[in-house]
Amino acid sequence: IFGYFYDNATFSPLSLFAASEVGVWYDPSDLTTMFQDSAGTTPVTADGQPVGLILDKSGNGHHASQTTSTARPLFQIDGSGKHYLAFDGVDDYLSTAAIDLTGTDKVTVFTGTLEVGTSLSILYETSTSAPINGGAFFCAVDYNAGGVGDWLVSGSDVIAFATVADQPSRAVTTAKLSSVFTSGVGALSVNVNGAPQTLENTYRPTATSTGNFGNHPLFIGARSGPSIPFNGNLYSFILGATNYDAATVLAAETWVADKTGVTL
C-alpha cells in the first residue's frame, strides 16, 4: 500500500498491547504456549496432540481452555509447515473467563482460518449467545447460506450486522485471512486477505444505542454448549479493543497472513 512502510520481520502482535490495551493473542505457531490439558501440566510437543489450554500472549492473561478432553481441538501442521488448531465441527471449542470490554466501543479482530465444513458455524463469539446478550458480538461462517456475518449487540438493540460475500475458503488449500473492524457508532468493515469487502444486509444502530461492549467470556470454535461448531483450522487469532491506523493494520494482517500461508 503506497505511503506505508514497515518491516514485518520485526513486527510483533505484542506491540498492539504495548500500552496495556485490552485484548488477546493466540499463536498456535508457538508450542510453548500450548498444553494438552486445561491445567497446563502437559505441554504440546507434536502434531496430532490435543490442546486443552493455549496461553494468551497479549500479556492480559486471557488464556483459552477446554476442560472436556474429547472437546479439545488438535494441534496440527499442514503441508507447508504452518501450525494450526483443528476444530472437528462436532464439539471442539475453547473459552476464556470474562474479558472486560465495557470501556470501549471499538474492536479489531485478525484471524487466519481455513473452513473445512460447509455448514453454518461460529468461529468466535463473546458471551453464551451474542444476539441476546448485551454488548456481545460473533463471527459466523456461512451465515445466510454463504457468507461471513458479524453482529454487535448492546442491550436489546442490534448495533450493527453485516455479511460479506462468500470467500473461497472451503475445501481448498489456501487459507483465509480476515480482519473485522467494528464500533458502537455503527461503523463496521471487513478485510479478507487484505482486501476491503463490500458489506451486505448492513443494519445500523438506533439513536439510543450506546455502543460499548460487555464483560463476557470469549468462545472460539463454537457457541457455548457447544452448538453451531466450527469445522476447520485456526492459524492465528488476535483481538484488540481499539481500531488501528492503516499502517498497523497492514503490519498485523501481513504477520497473520504469513502464519496462515496467505500472500497479501
PDB file of C-alpha atoms in Angstrom:
ATOM      1  CA  ILE A   1       0.000   0.000   0.000  1.00  0.00           C
ATOM      2  CA  PHE A   2       1.619   3.243  -1.138  1.00  0.00           C
ATOM      3  CA  GLY A   3       2.686   5.529   1.653  1.00  0.00           C
ATOM      4  CA  TYR A   4       3.082   2.927   4.392  1.00  0.00           C
ATOM      5  CA  PHE A   5       6.393   1.316   5.137  1.00  0.00           C
ATOM      6  CA  TYR A   6       7.184  -1.266   7.789  1.00  0.00           C
ATOM      7  CA  ASP A   7       9.494  -4.173   8.412  1.00  0.00           C
ATOM      8  CA  ASN A   8       7.248  -7.146   9.067  1.00  0.00           C
ATOM      9  CA  ALA A   9      10.278  -9.196  10.100  1.00  0.00           C
ATOM     10  CA  THR A  10      10.446  -7.047  13.235  1.00  0.00           C
ATOM     11  CA  PHE A  11       6.700  -6.563  13.786  1.00  0.00           C
ATOM     12  CA  SER A  12       5.161  -8.460  16.668  1.00  0.00           C
ATOM     13  CA  PRO A  13       1.482  -8.513  17.663  1.00  0.00           C
ATOM     14  CA  LEU A  14       2.728  -7.792  21.175  1.00  0.00           C
ATOM     15  CA  SER A  15       3.174  -4.182  20.044  1.00  0.00           C
ATOM     16  CA  LEU A  16      -0.629  -3.949  19.776  1.00  0.00           C
ATOM     17  CA  PHE A  17      -0.750  -4.286  23.567  1.00  0.00           C
ATOM     18  CA  ALA A  18       2.312  -2.209  24.461  1.00  0.00           C
ATOM     19  CA  ALA A  19       0.235   0.265  26.476  1.00  0.00           C
ATOM     20  CA  SER A  20      -1.692  -2.488  28.318  1.00  0.00           C
ATOM     21  CA  GLU A  21      -4.582  -2.404  25.856  1.00  0.00           C
ATOM     22  CA  VAL A  22      -7.342  -4.941  26.464  1.00  0.00           C
ATOM     23  CA  GLY A  23      -7.332  -7.927  24.125  1.00  0.00           C
ATOM     24  CA  VAL A  24      -5.987 -11.390  23.399  1.00  0.00           C
ATOM     25  CA  TRP A  25      -3.423 -13.032  21.136  1.00  0.00           C
ATOM     26  CA  TYR A  26      -3.319 -16.775  20.486  1.00  0.00           C
ATOM     27  CA  ASP A  27      -0.425 -18.123  18.434  1.00  0.00           C
ATOM     28  CA  PRO A  28      -0.501 -21.862  17.544  1.00  0.00           C
ATOM     29  CA  SER A  29       2.930 -21.486  15.935  1.00  0.00           C
ATOM     30  CA  ASP A  30       4.403 -21.103  19.440  1.00  0.00           C
ATOM     31  CA  LEU A  31       4.401 -24.553  21.054  1.00  0.00           C
ATOM     32  CA  THR A  32       5.499 -23.112  24.387  1.00  0.00           C
ATOM     33  CA  THR A  33       2.015 -21.600  24.789  1.00  0.00           C
ATOM     34  CA  MET A  34       0.026 -24.833  24.363  1.00  0.00           C
ATOM     35  CA  PHE A  35      -0.772 -27.686  26.714  1.00  0.00           C
ATOM     36  CA  GLN A  36      -2.664 -30.938  26.244  1.00  0.00           C
ATOM     37  CA  ASP A  37      -4.647 -30.481  29.466  1.00  0.00           C
ATOM     38  CA  SER A  38      -6.595 -27.488  30.750  1.00  0.00           C
ATOM     39  CA  ALA A  39      -4.419 -27.270  33.879  1.00  0.00           C
ATOM     40  CA  GLY A  40      -1.304 -26.605  31.806  1.00  0.00           C
ATOM     41  CA  THR A  41       0.778 -29.508  33.117  1.00  0.00           C
ATOM     42  CA  THR A  42       1.425 -31.474  29.888  1.00  0.00           C
ATOM     43  CA  PRO A  43       2.979 -29.471  27.047  1.00  0.00           C
ATOM     44  CA  VAL A  44       2.000 -29.890  23.410  1.00  0.00           C
ATOM     45  CA  THR A  45       5.091 -31.242  21.665  1.00  0.00           C
ATOM     46  CA  ALA A  46       3.914 -32.939  18.479  1.00  0.00           C
ATOM     47  CA  ASP A  47       1.432 -32.854  15.629  1.00  0.00           C
ATOM     48  CA  GLY A  48      -1.894 -34.502  16.470  1.00  0.00           C
ATOM     49  CA  GLN A  49      -1.932 -33.792  20.192  1.00  0.00           C
ATOM     50  CA  PRO A  50      -5.000 -32.191  21.833  1.00  0.00           C
ATOM     51  CA  VAL A  51      -4.910 -28.591  23.025  1.00  0.00           C
ATOM     52  CA  GLY A  52      -6.628 -28.149  26.367  1.00  0.00           C
ATOM     53  CA  LEU A  53      -5.011 -24.774  27.054  1.00  0.00           C
ATOM     54  CA  ILE A  54      -3.490 -22.058  24.890  1.00  0.00           C
ATOM     55  CA  LEU A  55      -1.888 -19.104  26.614  1.00  0.00           C
ATOM     56  CA  ASP A  56      -2.703 -15.506  25.804  1.00  0.00           C
ATOM     57  CA  LYS A  57       0.455 -13.798  24.515  1.00  0.00           C
ATOM     58  CA  SER A  58      -1.009 -10.276  24.796  1.00  0.00           C
ATOM     59  CA  GLY A  59       0.007 -10.045  28.449  1.00  0.00           C
ATOM     60  CA  ASN A  60      -3.614  -9.775  29.577  1.00  0.00           C
ATOM     61  CA  GLY A  61      -3.827 -13.333  30.906  1.00  0.00           C
ATOM     62  CA  HIS A  62      -6.963 -14.297  28.975  1.00  0.00           C
ATOM     63  CA  HIS A  63      -5.909 -17.901  28.412  1.00  0.00           C
ATOM     64  CA  ALA A  64      -8.334 -20.134  26.484  1.00  0.00           C
ATOM     65  CA  SER A  65      -9.023 -23.658  27.700  1.00  0.00           C
ATOM     66  CA  GLN A  66     -11.243 -26.719  27.436  1.00  0.00           C
ATOM     67  CA  THR A  67     -11.806 -28.979  30.455  1.00  0.00           C
ATOM     68  CA  THR A  68     -13.561 -31.740  28.485  1.00  0.00           C
ATOM     69  CA  SER A  69     -10.858 -33.936  26.950  1.00  0.00           C
ATOM     70  CA  THR A  70     -12.954 -35.051  23.964  1.00  0.00           C
ATOM     71  CA  ALA A  71     -13.853 -31.456  23.044  1.00  0.00           C
ATOM     72  CA  ARG A  72     -10.314 -30.178  22.582  1.00  0.00           C
ATOM     73  CA  PRO A  73      -9.032 -29.092  19.159  1.00  0.00           C
ATOM     74  CA  LEU A  74      -5.927 -30.812  17.842  1.00  0.00           C
ATOM     75  CA  PHE A  75      -2.596 -29.176  17.163  1.00  0.00           C
ATOM     76  CA  GLN A  76      -1.680 -29.845  13.535  1.00  0.00           C
ATOM     77  CA  ILE A  77       0.984 -28.892  10.983  1.00  0.00           C
ATOM     78  CA  ASP A  78      -0.087 -28.509   7.362  1.00  0.00           C
ATOM     79  CA  GLY A  79       1.906 -29.440   4.260  1.00  0.00           C
ATOM     80  CA  SER A  80       3.548 -26.018   4.178  1.00  0.00           C
ATOM     81  CA  GLY A  81       4.712 -26.270   7.758  1.00  0.00           C
ATOM     82  CA  LYS A  82       2.073 -23.894   9.111  1.00  0.00           C
ATOM     83  CA  HIS A  83       0.784 -24.616  12.597  1.00  0.00           C
ATOM     84  CA  TYR A  84      -2.911 -24.535  13.450  1.00  0.00           C
ATOM     85  CA  LEU A  85      -5.671 -25.733  15.741  1.00  0.00           C
ATOM     86  CA  ALA A  86      -8.065 -28.177  14.047  1.00  0.00           C
ATOM     87  CA  PHE A  87     -11.687 -27.950  15.222  1.00  0.00           C
ATOM     88  CA  ASP A  88     -13.768 -31.017  14.352  1.00  0.00           C
ATOM     89  CA  GLY A  89     -17.157 -29.409  13.694  1.00  0.00           C
ATOM     90  CA  VAL A  90     -18.762 -31.635  16.354  1.00  0.00           C
ATOM     91  CA  ASP A  91     -17.942 -30.401  19.844  1.00  0.00           C
ATOM     92  CA  ASP A  92     -14.488 -28.778  19.881  1.00  0.00           C
ATOM     93  CA  TYR A  93     -14.126 -25.290  21.330  1.00  0.00           C
ATOM     94  CA  LEU A  94     -12.016 -23.184  23.681  1.00  0.00           C
ATOM     95  CA  SER A  95     -13.203 -20.489  26.069  1.00  0.00           C
ATOM     96  CA  THR A  96     -11.874 -17.822  28.398  1.00  0.00           C
ATOM     97  CA  ALA A  97     -13.011 -16.173  31.588  1.00  0.00           C
ATOM     98  CA  ALA A  98     -14.825 -12.866  31.110  1.00  0.00           C
ATOM     99  CA  ILE A  99     -12.955 -10.203  29.137  1.00  0.00           C
ATOM    100  CA  ASP A 100     -13.957  -6.704  30.187  1.00  0.00           C
ATOM    101  CA  LEU A 101     -14.665  -4.609  27.090  1.00  0.00           C
ATOM    102  CA  THR A 102     -17.050  -2.213  28.832  1.00  0.00           C
ATOM    103  CA  GLY A 103     -14.607   0.656  28.426  1.00  0.00           C
ATOM    104  CA  THR A 104     -14.666   0.649  24.641  1.00  0.00           C
ATOM    105  CA  ASP A 105     -16.976   0.649  21.632  1.00  0.00           C
ATOM    106  CA  LYS A 106     -14.213  -0.446  19.251  1.00  0.00           C
ATOM    107  CA  VAL A 107     -12.828  -3.889  18.439  1.00  0.00           C
ATOM    108  CA  THR A 108     -10.450  -5.163  15.780  1.00  0.00           C
ATOM    109  CA  VAL A 109     -10.092  -8.909  15.174  1.00  0.00           C
ATOM    110  CA  PHE A 110      -7.421 -10.519  12.992  1.00  0.00           C
ATOM    111  CA  THR A 111      -7.918 -14.222  12.212  1.00  0.00           C
ATOM    112  CA  GLY A 112      -6.240 -16.734   9.950  1.00  0.00           C
ATOM    113  CA  THR A 113      -8.594 -19.624   9.198  1.00  0.00           C
ATOM    114  CA  LEU A 114      -9.420 -22.392   6.786  1.00  0.00           C
ATOM    115  CA  GLU A 115     -13.012 -23.596   6.758  1.00  0.00           C
ATOM    116  CA  VAL A 116     -13.320 -27.324   6.009  1.00  0.00           C
ATOM    117  CA  GLY A 117     -17.038 -27.834   6.537  1.00  0.00           C
ATOM    118  CA  THR A 118     -19.870 -26.134   4.666  1.00  0.00           C
ATOM    119  CA  SER A 119     -22.441 -25.617   7.399  1.00  0.00           C
ATOM    120  CA  LEU A 120     -23.284 -22.560   9.464  1.00  0.00           C
ATOM    121  CA  SER A 121     -20.785 -22.346  12.314  1.00  0.00           C
ATOM    122  CA  ILE A 122     -19.481 -19.942  14.933  1.00  0.00           C
ATOM    123  CA  LEU A 123     -15.822 -19.079  14.532  1.00  0.00           C
ATOM    124  CA  TYR A 124     -15.759 -16.910  17.651  1.00  0.00           C
ATOM    125  CA  GLU A 125     -18.273 -15.245  19.955  1.00  0.00           C
ATOM    126  CA  THR A 126     -18.349 -13.218  23.149  1.00  0.00           C
ATOM    127  CA  SER A 127     -20.927 -14.357  25.712  1.00  0.00           C
ATOM    128  CA  THR A 128     -23.001 -17.527  25.544  1.00  0.00           C
ATOM    129  CA  SER A 129     -25.201 -16.039  22.809  1.00  0.00           C
ATOM    130  CA  ALA A 130     -24.362 -12.670  21.299  1.00  0.00           C
ATOM    131  CA  PRO A 131     -27.795 -11.965  19.771  1.00  0.00           C
ATOM    132  CA  ILE A 132     -29.429 -11.943  23.213  1.00  0.00           C
ATOM    133  CA  ASN A 133     -26.652 -10.670  25.488  1.00  0.00           C
ATOM    134  CA  GLY A 134     -25.763  -7.006  25.746  1.00  0.00           C
ATOM    135  CA  GLY A 135     -22.503  -5.763  24.301  1.00  0.00           C
ATOM    136  CA  ALA A 136     -21.571  -9.065  22.640  1.00  0.00           C
ATOM    137  CA  PHE A 137     -20.538  -9.992  19.112  1.00  0.00           C
ATOM    138  CA  PHE A 138     -19.787 -13.022  16.987  1.00  0.00           C
ATOM    139  CA  CYS A 139     -18.354 -14.081  13.660  1.00  0.00           C
ATOM    140  CA  ALA A 140     -20.368 -16.773  11.902  1.00  0.00           C
ATOM    141  CA  VAL A 141     -19.138 -18.688   8.867  1.00  0.00           C
ATOM    142  CA  ASP A 142     -21.685 -19.493   6.146  1.00  0.00           C
ATOM    143  CA  TYR A 143     -24.229 -17.200   7.713  1.00  0.00           C
ATOM    144  CA  ASN A 144     -27.184 -16.601   5.375  1.00  0.00           C
ATOM    145  CA  ALA A 145     -26.080 -19.520   3.175  1.00  0.00           C
ATOM    146  CA  GLY A 146     -22.687 -18.463   2.011  1.00  0.00           C
ATOM    147  CA  GLY A 147     -21.066 -15.591   3.839  1.00  0.00           C
ATOM    148  CA  VAL A 148     -19.342 -14.339   6.934  1.00  0.00           C
ATOM    149  CA  GLY A 149     -21.617 -12.465   9.328  1.00  0.00           C
ATOM    150  CA  ASP A 150     -20.679 -10.182  12.198  1.00  0.00           C
ATOM    151  CA  TRP A 151     -23.095  -8.947  14.849  1.00  0.00           C
ATOM    152  CA  LEU A 152     -22.685  -6.342  17.561  1.00  0.00           C
ATOM    153  CA  VAL A 153     -25.300  -6.179  20.281  1.00  0.00           C
ATOM    154  CA  SER A 154     -25.909  -3.648  23.048  1.00  0.00           C
ATOM    155  CA  GLY A 155     -28.763  -4.416  25.394  1.00  0.00           C
ATOM    156  CA  SER A 156     -31.744  -5.271  23.232  1.00  0.00           C
ATOM    157  CA  ASP A 157     -30.500  -3.128  20.339  1.00  0.00           C
ATOM    158  CA  VAL A 158     -28.621  -4.602  17.432  1.00  0.00           C
ATOM    159  CA  ILE A 159     -25.857  -2.108  16.801  1.00  0.00           C
ATOM    160  CA  ALA A 160     -24.551  -3.459  13.533  1.00  0.00           C
ATOM    161  CA  PHE A 161     -24.936  -6.526  11.402  1.00  0.00           C
ATOM    162  CA  ALA A 162     -23.350  -7.224   8.065  1.00  0.00           C
ATOM    163  CA  THR A 163     -22.465 -10.094   5.780  1.00  0.00           C
ATOM    164  CA  VAL A 164     -19.824 -10.269   3.114  1.00  0.00           C
ATOM    165  CA  ALA A 165     -19.883 -12.387   0.009  1.00  0.00           C
ATOM    166  CA  ASP A 166     -18.745 -15.989   0.344  1.00  0.00           C
ATOM    167  CA  GLN A 167     -14.975 -16.385   0.214  1.00  0.00           C
ATOM    168  CA  PRO A 168     -13.018 -19.232  -1.420  1.00  0.00           C
ATOM    169  CA  SER A 169     -12.092 -20.730   1.934  1.00  0.00           C
ATOM    170  CA  ARG A 170     -13.982 -24.015   1.902  1.00  0.00           C
ATOM    171  CA  ALA A 171     -12.422 -27.287   0.814  1.00  0.00           C
ATOM    172  CA  VAL A 172      -9.419 -25.562  -0.741  1.00  0.00           C
ATOM    173  CA  THR A 173      -5.748 -25.446   0.135  1.00  0.00           C
ATOM    174  CA  THR A 174      -5.493 -21.671   0.569  1.00  0.00           C
ATOM    175  CA  ALA A 175      -6.484 -20.413   3.974  1.00  0.00           C
ATOM    176  CA  LYS A 176      -8.434 -17.234   4.561  1.00  0.00           C
ATOM    177  CA  LEU A 177      -7.163 -14.225   6.450  1.00  0.00           C
ATOM    178  CA  SER A 178      -9.863 -11.906   7.776  1.00  0.00           C
ATOM    179  CA  SER A 179      -9.842  -8.648   9.683  1.00  0.00           C
ATOM    180  CA  VAL A 180     -13.001  -7.255  11.231  1.00  0.00           C
ATOM    181  CA  PHE A 181     -13.247  -3.684  12.475  1.00  0.00           C
ATOM    182  CA  THR A 182     -16.276  -2.691  14.486  1.00  0.00           C
ATOM    183  CA  SER A 183     -17.529   0.150  16.633  1.00  0.00           C
ATOM    184  CA  GLY A 184     -20.646   1.084  18.531  1.00  0.00           C
ATOM    185  CA  VAL A 185     -21.404   4.071  16.332  1.00  0.00           C
ATOM    186  CA  GLY A 186     -22.290   1.686  13.541  1.00  0.00           C
ATOM    187  CA  ALA A 187     -19.049   1.586  11.581  1.00  0.00           C
ATOM    188  CA  LEU A 188     -18.194  -1.929  10.507  1.00  0.00           C
ATOM    189  CA  SER A 189     -15.696  -3.027   7.899  1.00  0.00           C
ATOM    190  CA  VAL A 190     -14.234  -6.372   6.908  1.00  0.00           C
ATOM    191  CA  ASN A 191     -10.987  -7.176   5.110  1.00  0.00           C
ATOM    192  CA  VAL A 192     -10.421 -10.620   3.596  1.00  0.00           C
ATOM    193  CA  ASN A 193      -6.882 -11.432   2.533  1.00  0.00           C
ATOM    194  CA  GLY A 194      -6.091  -7.741   2.888  1.00  0.00           C
ATOM    195  CA  ALA A 195      -8.875  -6.571   0.584  1.00  0.00           C
ATOM    196  CA  PRO A 196     -11.834  -4.488   1.860  1.00  0.00           C
ATOM    197  CA  GLN A 197     -15.154  -6.245   1.349  1.00  0.00           C
ATOM    198  CA  THR A 198     -18.498  -4.919   0.186  1.00  0.00           C
ATOM    199  CA  LEU A 199     -20.932  -5.390   3.031  1.00  0.00           C
ATOM    200  CA  GLU A 200     -24.429  -6.694   2.512  1.00  0.00           C
ATOM    201  CA  ASN A 201     -27.515  -6.642   4.758  1.00  0.00           C
ATOM    202  CA  THR A 202     -25.971  -3.997   6.984  1.00  0.00           C
ATOM    203  CA  TYR A 203     -28.081  -2.813   9.895  1.00  0.00           C
ATOM    204  CA  ARG A 204     -27.159   0.436  11.603  1.00  0.00           C
ATOM    205  CA  PRO A 205     -27.735   1.382  15.242  1.00  0.00           C
ATOM    206  CA  THR A 206     -30.697   3.096  16.816  1.00  0.00           C
ATOM    207  CA  ALA A 207     -30.199   6.534  18.280  1.00  0.00           C
ATOM    208  CA  THR A 208     -30.303   5.121  21.803  1.00  0.00           C
ATOM    209  CA  SER A 209     -27.558   2.544  21.321  1.00  0.00           C
ATOM    210  CA  THR A 210     -24.581   3.399  23.486  1.00  0.00           C
ATOM    211  CA  GLY A 211     -22.278   1.064  21.619  1.00  0.00           C
ATOM    212  CA  ASN A 212     -19.914  -0.056  24.381  1.00  0.00           C
ATOM    213  CA  PHE A 213     -19.206  -3.752  24.622  1.00  0.00           C
ATOM    214  CA  GLY A 214     -19.781  -6.007  27.613  1.00  0.00           C
ATOM    215  CA  ASN A 215     -17.871  -8.119  30.110  1.00  0.00           C
ATOM    216  CA  HIS A 216     -18.210 -11.584  28.586  1.00  0.00           C
ATOM    217  CA  PRO A 217     -16.183 -14.761  28.063  1.00  0.00           C
ATOM    218  CA  LEU A 218     -14.797 -15.449  24.615  1.00  0.00           C
ATOM    219  CA  PHE A 219     -15.635 -18.725  22.870  1.00  0.00           C
ATOM    220  CA  ILE A 220     -13.549 -19.943  19.919  1.00  0.00           C
ATOM    221  CA  GLY A 221     -14.783 -22.736  17.678  1.00  0.00           C
ATOM    222  CA  ALA A 222     -18.441 -22.861  18.729  1.00  0.00           C
ATOM    223  CA  ARG A 223     -21.226 -21.164  20.598  1.00  0.00           C
ATOM    224  CA  SER A 224     -21.195 -22.117  24.259  1.00  0.00           C
ATOM    225  CA  GLY A 225     -22.646 -25.560  24.857  1.00  0.00           C
ATOM    226  CA  PRO A 226     -21.296 -26.258  22.346  1.00  0.00           C
ATOM    227  CA  SER A 227     -23.607 -25.516  19.476  1.00  0.00           C
ATOM    228  CA  ILE A 228     -23.034 -24.373  15.874  1.00  0.00           C
ATOM    229  CA  PRO A 229     -19.464 -25.803  15.969  1.00  0.00           C
ATOM    230  CA  PHE A 230     -16.735 -24.720  13.545  1.00  0.00           C
ATOM    231  CA  ASN A 231     -15.215 -27.335  11.245  1.00  0.00           C
ATOM    232  CA  GLY A 232     -11.841 -26.010  10.189  1.00  0.00           C
ATOM    233  CA  ASN A 233      -8.417 -24.705  11.079  1.00  0.00           C
ATOM    234  CA  LEU A 234      -7.358 -21.700  13.130  1.00  0.00           C
ATOM    235  CA  TYR A 235      -3.848 -20.455  12.401  1.00  0.00           C
ATOM    236  CA  SER A 236      -3.917 -17.231  14.368  1.00  0.00           C
ATOM    237  CA  PHE A 237      -6.281 -15.140  16.488  1.00  0.00           C
ATOM    238  CA  ILE A 238      -5.783 -11.553  17.678  1.00  0.00           C
ATOM    239  CA  LEU A 239      -8.425  -9.315  19.256  1.00  0.00           C
ATOM    240  CA  GLY A 240      -7.673  -5.733  20.218  1.00  0.00           C
ATOM    241  CA  ALA A 241     -10.111  -3.391  21.962  1.00  0.00           C
ATOM    242  CA  THR A 242      -9.459  -0.485  19.613  1.00  0.00           C
ATOM    243  CA  ASN A 243      -9.248   0.489  15.956  1.00  0.00           C
ATOM    244  CA  TYR A 244      -5.758   0.753  14.455  1.00  0.00           C
ATOM    245  CA  ASP A 245      -4.278   3.055  11.847  1.00  0.00           C
ATOM    246  CA  ALA A 246      -3.764   1.738   8.319  1.00  0.00           C
ATOM    247  CA  ALA A 247      -0.054   1.020   8.760  1.00  0.00           C
ATOM    248  CA  THR A 248      -0.669  -1.060  11.877  1.00  0.00           C
ATOM    249  CA  VAL A 249      -3.496  -2.974  10.215  1.00  0.00           C
ATOM    250  CA  LEU A 250      -1.270  -3.774   7.258  1.00  0.00           C
ATOM    251  CA  ALA A 251       1.550  -4.965   9.508  1.00  0.00           C
ATOM    252  CA  ALA A 252      -0.754  -7.131  11.618  1.00  0.00           C
ATOM    253  CA  GLU A 253      -2.531  -8.603   8.596  1.00  0.00           C
ATOM    254  CA  THR A 254       0.791  -9.425   6.952  1.00  0.00           C
ATOM    255  CA  TRP A 255       2.046 -11.113  10.130  1.00  0.00           C
ATOM    256  CA  VAL A 256      -1.102 -13.233  10.400  1.00  0.00           C
ATOM    257  CA  ALA A 257      -1.037 -13.966   6.668  1.00  0.00           C
ATOM    258  CA  ASP A 258       2.472 -15.370   6.975  1.00  0.00           C
ATOM    259  CA  LYS A 259       1.376 -17.640   9.822  1.00  0.00           C
ATOM    260  CA  THR A 260      -1.639 -18.729   7.786  1.00  0.00           C
ATOM    261  CA  GLY A 261       0.009 -19.332   4.420  1.00  0.00           C
ATOM    262  CA  VAL A 262      -1.640 -16.417   2.607  1.00  0.00           C
ATOM    263  CA  THR A 263       0.207 -13.987   0.345  1.00  0.00           C
ATOM    264  CA  LEU A 264      -1.200 -10.467   0.526  1.00  0.00           C
TER     265      LEU A 264
END
